[in-house]
Coordinates of C-alpha atoms and ligand atoms in Angstrom, one line a residue:
X1 CA -2.1 20.7 164.2
X2 CA -1.5 17.3 165.3
X3 CA -0.1 15.0 162.7
X4 CA 1.4 12.4 164.4
X5 CA 0.0 9.4 166.4
X6 CA 1.9 7.2 169.0
X7 CA 0.8 3.6 169.6
X8 CA 3.0 1.7 172.5
X9 CA 2.8 -2.0 171.4
X10 CA 5.5 -3.1 173.3
X11 CA 3.5 -4.9 176.5
X12 CA 3.4 -8.8 176.8
X13 CA -0.1 -9.0 176.8
X14 CA 0.0 -11.8 179.7
X15 CA -3.7 -11.9 179.8
X16 CA -4.0 -13.5 176.5
X17 CA -1.7 -16.3 176.9
X18 CA -0.6 -18.6 175.2
X19 CA -1.9 -16.4 172.1
X20 CA 0.3 -13.8 172.8
X21 CA 2.9 -16.0 173.1
X22 CA 4.6 -15.5 169.7
X23 CA 1.9 -13.0 168.6
X24 CA 1.6 -9.3 169.5
X25 CA -1.6 -8.7 171.3
X26 CA -2.5 -5.5 168.9
X27 CA -2.7 -8.5 166.3
X28 CA -5.9 -9.9 167.8
X29 CA -8.3 -9.7 165.2
X30 CA -12.3 -8.5 165.7
X31 CA -13.6 -10.3 163.3
X32 CA -10.9 -9.6 160.3
X33 CA -9.2 -7.3 161.2
X34 CA -6.3 -6.7 163.7
X35 CA -6.6 -4.1 166.9
X36 CA -4.0 -2.3 165.6
X37 CA -5.7 -1.7 162.4
X38 CA -8.9 -0.2 163.9
X39 CA -6.6 2.2 165.6
X40 CA -4.5 3.3 162.9
X41 CA -8.0 3.9 160.9
X42 CA -9.5 6.2 163.6
X43 CA -6.3 7.8 163.6
X44 CA -6.3 8.7 159.8
X45 CA -10.4 9.4 160.3
X46 CA -9.2 12.3 162.5
X47 CA -6.4 13.5 160.3
X48 CA -3.3 11.9 161.9
X49 CA -1.4 10.0 158.8
X50 CA 2.3 9.9 160.4
X51 CA 1.9 6.6 162.7
X52 CA 4.5 5.7 165.3
X53 CA 4.7 2.7 166.8
X54 CA 6.7 1.8 170.1
X55 CA 7.3 -2.0 169.7
X56 CA 8.9 -4.5 171.2
X57 CA 10.7 -8.6 171.3
X58 CA 8.1 -10.6 169.0
X59 CA 6.0 -8.0 167.7
X60 CA 7.2 -8.3 164.0
X61 CA 4.0 -9.2 162.5
X62 CA 2.6 -5.4 163.2
X63 CA 5.9 -4.1 160.7
X64 CA 4.4 -6.9 158.2
X65 CA 0.9 -6.1 158.3
X66 CA 1.7 -2.3 157.5
X67 CA 3.7 -3.5 154.4
X68 CA 2.7 -4.8 150.9
X69 CA 2.9 -8.6 150.5
X70 CA 3.9 -8.8 146.6
X71 CA 3.2 -12.1 146.4
X72 CA -0.5 -12.0 148.3
X73 CA -1.1 -9.3 146.0
X74 CA -0.2 -11.3 143.0
X75 CA -2.2 -14.6 144.3
X76 CA -5.3 -12.4 145.0
X77 CA -5.0 -9.7 141.9
X78 CA -8.6 -9.5 139.7
X79 CA -10.8 -11.6 142.3
X80 CA -13.2 -10.5 144.9
X81 CA -10.8 -11.1 147.9
X82 CA -8.9 -7.6 146.8
X83 CA -12.2 -5.7 148.5
X84 CA -11.1 -7.1 152.0
X85 CA -7.3 -5.5 151.5
X86 CA -9.0 -2.1 150.7
X87 CA -8.6 -0.8 154.0
X88 CA -5.2 -1.8 154.5
X89 CA -4.2 -0.7 151.0
X90 CA -5.5 2.6 151.8
X91 CA -3.4 2.9 155.2
X92 CA -0.3 1.7 153.5
X93 CA -0.6 4.5 151.0
X94 CA -1.6 7.4 153.0
X95 CA 0.8 7.1 156.0
X96 CA 4.3 7.2 156.9
X97 CA 4.8 4.5 159.8
X98 CA 8.1 4.7 162.0
X99 CA 9.0 2.6 164.8
X100 CA 11.5 1.9 167.7
X101 CA 11.5 -0.4 170.4
X102 CA 11.1 -0.8 174.1
X103 CA 13.8 -2.5 175.5
X104 CA 12.8 -2.8 179.1
X105 CA 9.0 -3.1 179.9
X106 CA 8.9 -0.2 182.2
X107 CA 4.8 1.0 181.9
X108 CA 3.1 3.2 179.7
X109 CA 4.9 6.3 180.6
X110 CA 8.4 4.9 179.8
X111 CA 6.8 3.4 176.2
X112 CA 5.6 7.2 175.4
X113 CA 8.7 8.6 176.2
X114 CA 10.7 6.1 174.3
X115 CA 8.4 7.0 171.5
X116 CA 10.1 10.7 171.9
X117 CA 12.3 9.8 169.2
X118 CA 10.0 9.6 166.7
X119 CA 7.4 12.4 167.6
X120 CA 9.9 15.2 168.7
X121 CA 8.6 18.8 169.8
X122 CA 5.3 18.9 168.6
X123 CA 1.8 17.7 170.2
X124 CA 0.8 14.3 169.1
X125 CA -2.2 11.5 169.7
X126 CA -1.4 8.5 171.6
X127 CA -4.0 5.2 171.0
X128 CA -3.6 1.8 173.4
X129 CA -4.9 -0.3 170.4
X130 CA -6.5 -2.6 172.9
X131 CA -9.1 -0.1 173.7
X132 CA -11.2 -0.6 170.9
X133 CA -13.5 2.3 169.9
X134 CA -17.0 2.3 168.1
X135 CA -18.9 5.6 167.4
X136 CA -21.6 6.1 165.1
X137 CA -20.2 9.5 164.1
X138 CA -16.7 11.1 164.5
X139 CA -14.1 8.7 166.1
X140 CA -12.8 9.4 169.3
X141 CA -9.4 10.5 168.4
X142 CA -11.5 13.0 165.9
X143 CA -13.7 14.0 168.7
X144 CA -10.2 14.4 170.9
X145 CA -8.7 16.7 168.0
X146 CA -11.7 19.2 167.9
X147 CA -11.0 19.8 171.7
X148 CA -7.3 20.0 171.4
X149 CA -8.0 22.8 168.7
X150 CA -10.2 24.8 171.4
X151 CA -7.7 24.5 174.5
X152 CA -4.4 23.6 172.9
X153 CA -3.6 21.4 176.1
X154 CA -3.2 17.9 176.5
X155 CA -6.9 15.8 176.4
X156 CA -7.6 12.3 177.6
X157 CA -10.7 10.4 177.0
X158 CA -13.1 9.5 179.9
X159 CA -16.0 7.3 180.4
X160 CA -18.1 6.2 183.5
X161 CA -16.9 3.0 185.3
X162 CA -18.4 1.4 188.1
X163 CA -16.9 2.3 191.5
X164 CA -15.4 -0.9 192.3
X165 CA -13.5 -0.8 188.9
X166 CA -11.6 2.2 189.9
X167 CA -8.4 0.1 190.8
X168 CA -8.1 -0.7 187.2
X169 CA -7.7 2.8 185.7
X170 CA -6.2 6.6 186.1
X171 CA -9.0 8.4 187.7
X172 CA -9.6 12.0 187.0
X173 CA -11.1 14.9 189.0
X174 CA -12.0 18.6 188.1
X175 CA -14.9 20.8 186.8
X176 CA -17.2 20.3 184.2
X177 CA -17.1 23.1 181.9
X178 CA -19.1 22.6 179.3
X179 CA -21.5 19.3 178.9
X180 CA -19.0 16.2 178.4
X181 CA -15.9 18.0 179.0
X182 CA -14.0 18.7 182.2
X183 CA -11.2 21.0 183.1
X184 CA -8.9 18.3 185.3
X185 CA -7.9 19.5 188.6
X186 CA -5.6 16.2 189.4
X187 CA -5.6 12.4 188.6
X188 CA -4.7 9.3 190.1
X189 CA -3.4 5.9 188.9
X190 CA -5.6 3.0 190.1
X191 CA -6.8 4.1 193.6
X192 CA -9.3 1.7 195.0
X193 CA -12.9 2.7 195.0
X194 CA -12.8 4.3 198.6
X195 CA -10.0 6.6 197.9
X196 CA -11.4 7.3 194.1
X197 CA -11.8 10.9 193.9
X198 CA -14.8 9.9 191.2
X199 CA -16.0 7.5 188.8
X200 CA -14.7 9.1 185.6
X201 CA -11.6 6.6 183.9
X202 CA -8.9 7.8 181.6
X203 CA -9.2 5.4 178.4
X204 CA -6.8 4.5 176.1
X205 CA -6.7 7.6 173.7
X206 CA -4.7 10.7 174.7
X207 CA -3.3 13.9 173.3
X208 CA -0.5 15.2 174.9
X209 CA 1.8 18.4 174.7
X210 CA 5.4 17.7 174.1
X211 CA 6.2 18.5 177.5
X212 CA 5.2 15.8 178.5
X213 CA 8.3 14.6 177.7
X214 CA 10.7 16.4 179.9
X215 CA 8.2 15.9 183.0
X216 CA 8.0 11.6 182.2
X217 CA 11.9 11.8 182.2
X218 CA 11.8 13.9 185.4
X219 CA 9.1 11.7 187.5
X220 CA 10.3 8.7 189.8
X221 CA 8.4 5.2 189.2
X222 CA 5.0 5.1 190.4
X223 CA 2.6 2.4 190.9
X224 CA 3.9 -1.0 190.3
X225 CA 7.2 0.6 190.0
X226 CA 6.3 1.8 186.4
X227 CA 6.6 5.0 184.8
X228 CA 3.0 6.5 184.9
X229 CA 1.4 8.5 182.2
X230 CA -1.0 9.2 184.7
X231 CA 1.5 10.5 187.2
X232 CA 2.8 12.8 184.5
X233 CA -0.6 14.4 183.6
X234 CA -1.4 15.1 187.1
X235 CA 1.6 17.4 186.9
X236 CA 0.2 18.9 183.7
X237 CA -3.5 19.3 185.3
X238 CA -2.0 20.7 188.4
X239 CA -0.7 23.7 186.1
X240 CA -4.3 23.8 184.2
X241 CA -3.1 22.0 181.3
X242 CA -5.3 18.8 181.1
X243 CA -9.0 18.5 179.7
X244 CA -11.2 15.4 179.5
X245 CA -13.3 14.6 176.7
X246 CA -16.3 12.5 178.1
X247 CA -16.1 11.0 174.4
X248 CA -19.6 9.5 172.6
X249 CA -19.5 6.1 171.6
X250 CA -18.7 2.7 173.0
X251 CA -15.1 1.4 174.5
X252 CA -14.2 -2.4 174.9
X253 CA -11.2 -3.2 176.9
X254 CA -9.8 -6.2 174.4
X255 CA -6.8 -6.4 176.6
X256 CA -9.0 -8.5 178.7
X257 CA -10.9 -11.7 177.7
X258 CA -14.5 -10.7 178.3
X259 CA -14.0 -7.1 176.8
X260 CA -12.8 -8.9 173.5
X261 CA -15.5 -11.4 173.0
X262 CA -17.8 -8.5 174.3
X263 CA -16.4 -6.5 171.2
X264 CA -16.1 -9.4 168.7
X265 CA -20.0 -9.8 169.1
X266 CA -20.7 -6.2 169.1
X267 CA -19.0 -6.2 165.6
X268 CA -20.2 -9.5 164.4
X269 CA -23.8 -8.6 165.2
X270 CA -23.7 -5.1 163.7
X271 CA -21.9 -5.9 160.6
X272 CA -22.9 -9.2 159.6
X273 CA -25.6 -10.2 160.8
X274 CA -27.9 -7.2 160.6
X275 CA -26.4 -6.9 157.2
X276 CA -25.8 -3.2 158.2
X277 CA -22.8 -0.8 157.2
X278 CA -21.9 0.1 161.0
X279 CA -19.1 0.1 161.9
X280 CA -18.5 1.7 158.7
X281 CA -15.3 1.1 156.5
X282 CA -12.7 3.2 156.9
X283 CA -13.3 4.0 153.1
X284 CA -17.4 4.7 153.6
X285 CA -15.9 6.7 157.1
X286 CA -13.7 8.7 154.9
X287 CA -16.3 9.5 152.1
X288 CA -19.2 10.6 154.4
X289 CA -17.1 13.7 155.6
Ligands
LIG1 P1 -1.2 -3.3 179.6 O1 -1.3 -3.0 181.1 O2 -2.7 -3.5 178.9 O3 -0.3 -4.3 179.5 O4 -0.4 -1.8 178.6 P2 0.0 -5.5 178.4 O5 1.5 -6.2 179.0 O6 -0.2 -5.3 177.3 O7 -1.2 -6.7 179.0 P3 -1.3 -7.8 180.0 O8 -1.5 -6.9 181.3 O9 0.4 -8.3 180.3 O10 -2.0 -8.6 179.7 C1 -1.3 -1.1 178.0 C2 -0.4 -0.5 176.9 O11 0.6 -0.3 176.9 C3 1.7 -0.5 176.5 C4 1.2 -2.2 176.1 O12 1.3 -2.6 175.0 C5 -0.3 -1.8 175.9 O13 -0.8 -1.0 174.7 N1 2.7 -0.8 177.1 C6 2.6 -1.2 178.4 C7 4.1 -0.7 176.4 O14 4.0 -0.6 175.4 N2 5.0 -0.7 177.4 C8 4.6 -1.1 178.9 O15 6.2 -1.3 179.0 C9 3.9 -1.2 179.0

């Protein structure tokens, strides 16, 4: 059973400067909710309530967000503004949050290895909060947890990308064993389009078995001199221990401006303009199960 979800959130977010000079990228809001809160809601909806966050310098706002602000609570007590805090209050009640710091930015693989002390010897999920996902049914992590229960190995979420964009992603290749489920044979980090083995790109959701920590510790730095999670997963894939999940839903790359604006428009249109209830608030999502 998977209980823990790791959020690597130590990156500098340079593509959003100057907004990210003193504020973490993960706190950028899509309409009125920070990216990382959407991520934690997705984890909780998948049954994961132990939230481990890898932070760095200048990321204190994340810890403050997942804590009670007594002055604010007092100020808005009894007003209709309380509704706006319903979801975050629920998360604070339901989850246990723990933090560790990555002192040097040596890549996503290194950030995950830094989280080992918070995770221990058990399978865990990883969410990159700047990949913002919306689904009409189960969240992406819930879809992946269901696959983990069947296969008991590492799971990566994938989507098709235009060939010209393969150099921005980890790319997998393998055999489709069921519609939307691929047994991964190998994967490669950011290949040029002409070298890419497919156009199936890994997005920011993973379930990892704990042997990944030993692999991360043993591999040399890869692309850009960083410890790459894709290189570690490739070793597991060659042992037949990685399955890719072609998830149902939409993903917006909120690590770059265009994706962030698209996500904002999507949520604003769907939620506010049409007066509908999609995407569902956390409360509605949980009560519909
Ligand atoms: P990105 O590649 O988006 O890097 O990292 P970044 O620093 O956040 O953003 P840019 O490219 O400078 O604009 C993907 C994820 O991995 C985390 C980031 O916080 C982000 O969630 N990460 C990356 C770390 O935690 N540590 C690292 O050393 C690198």
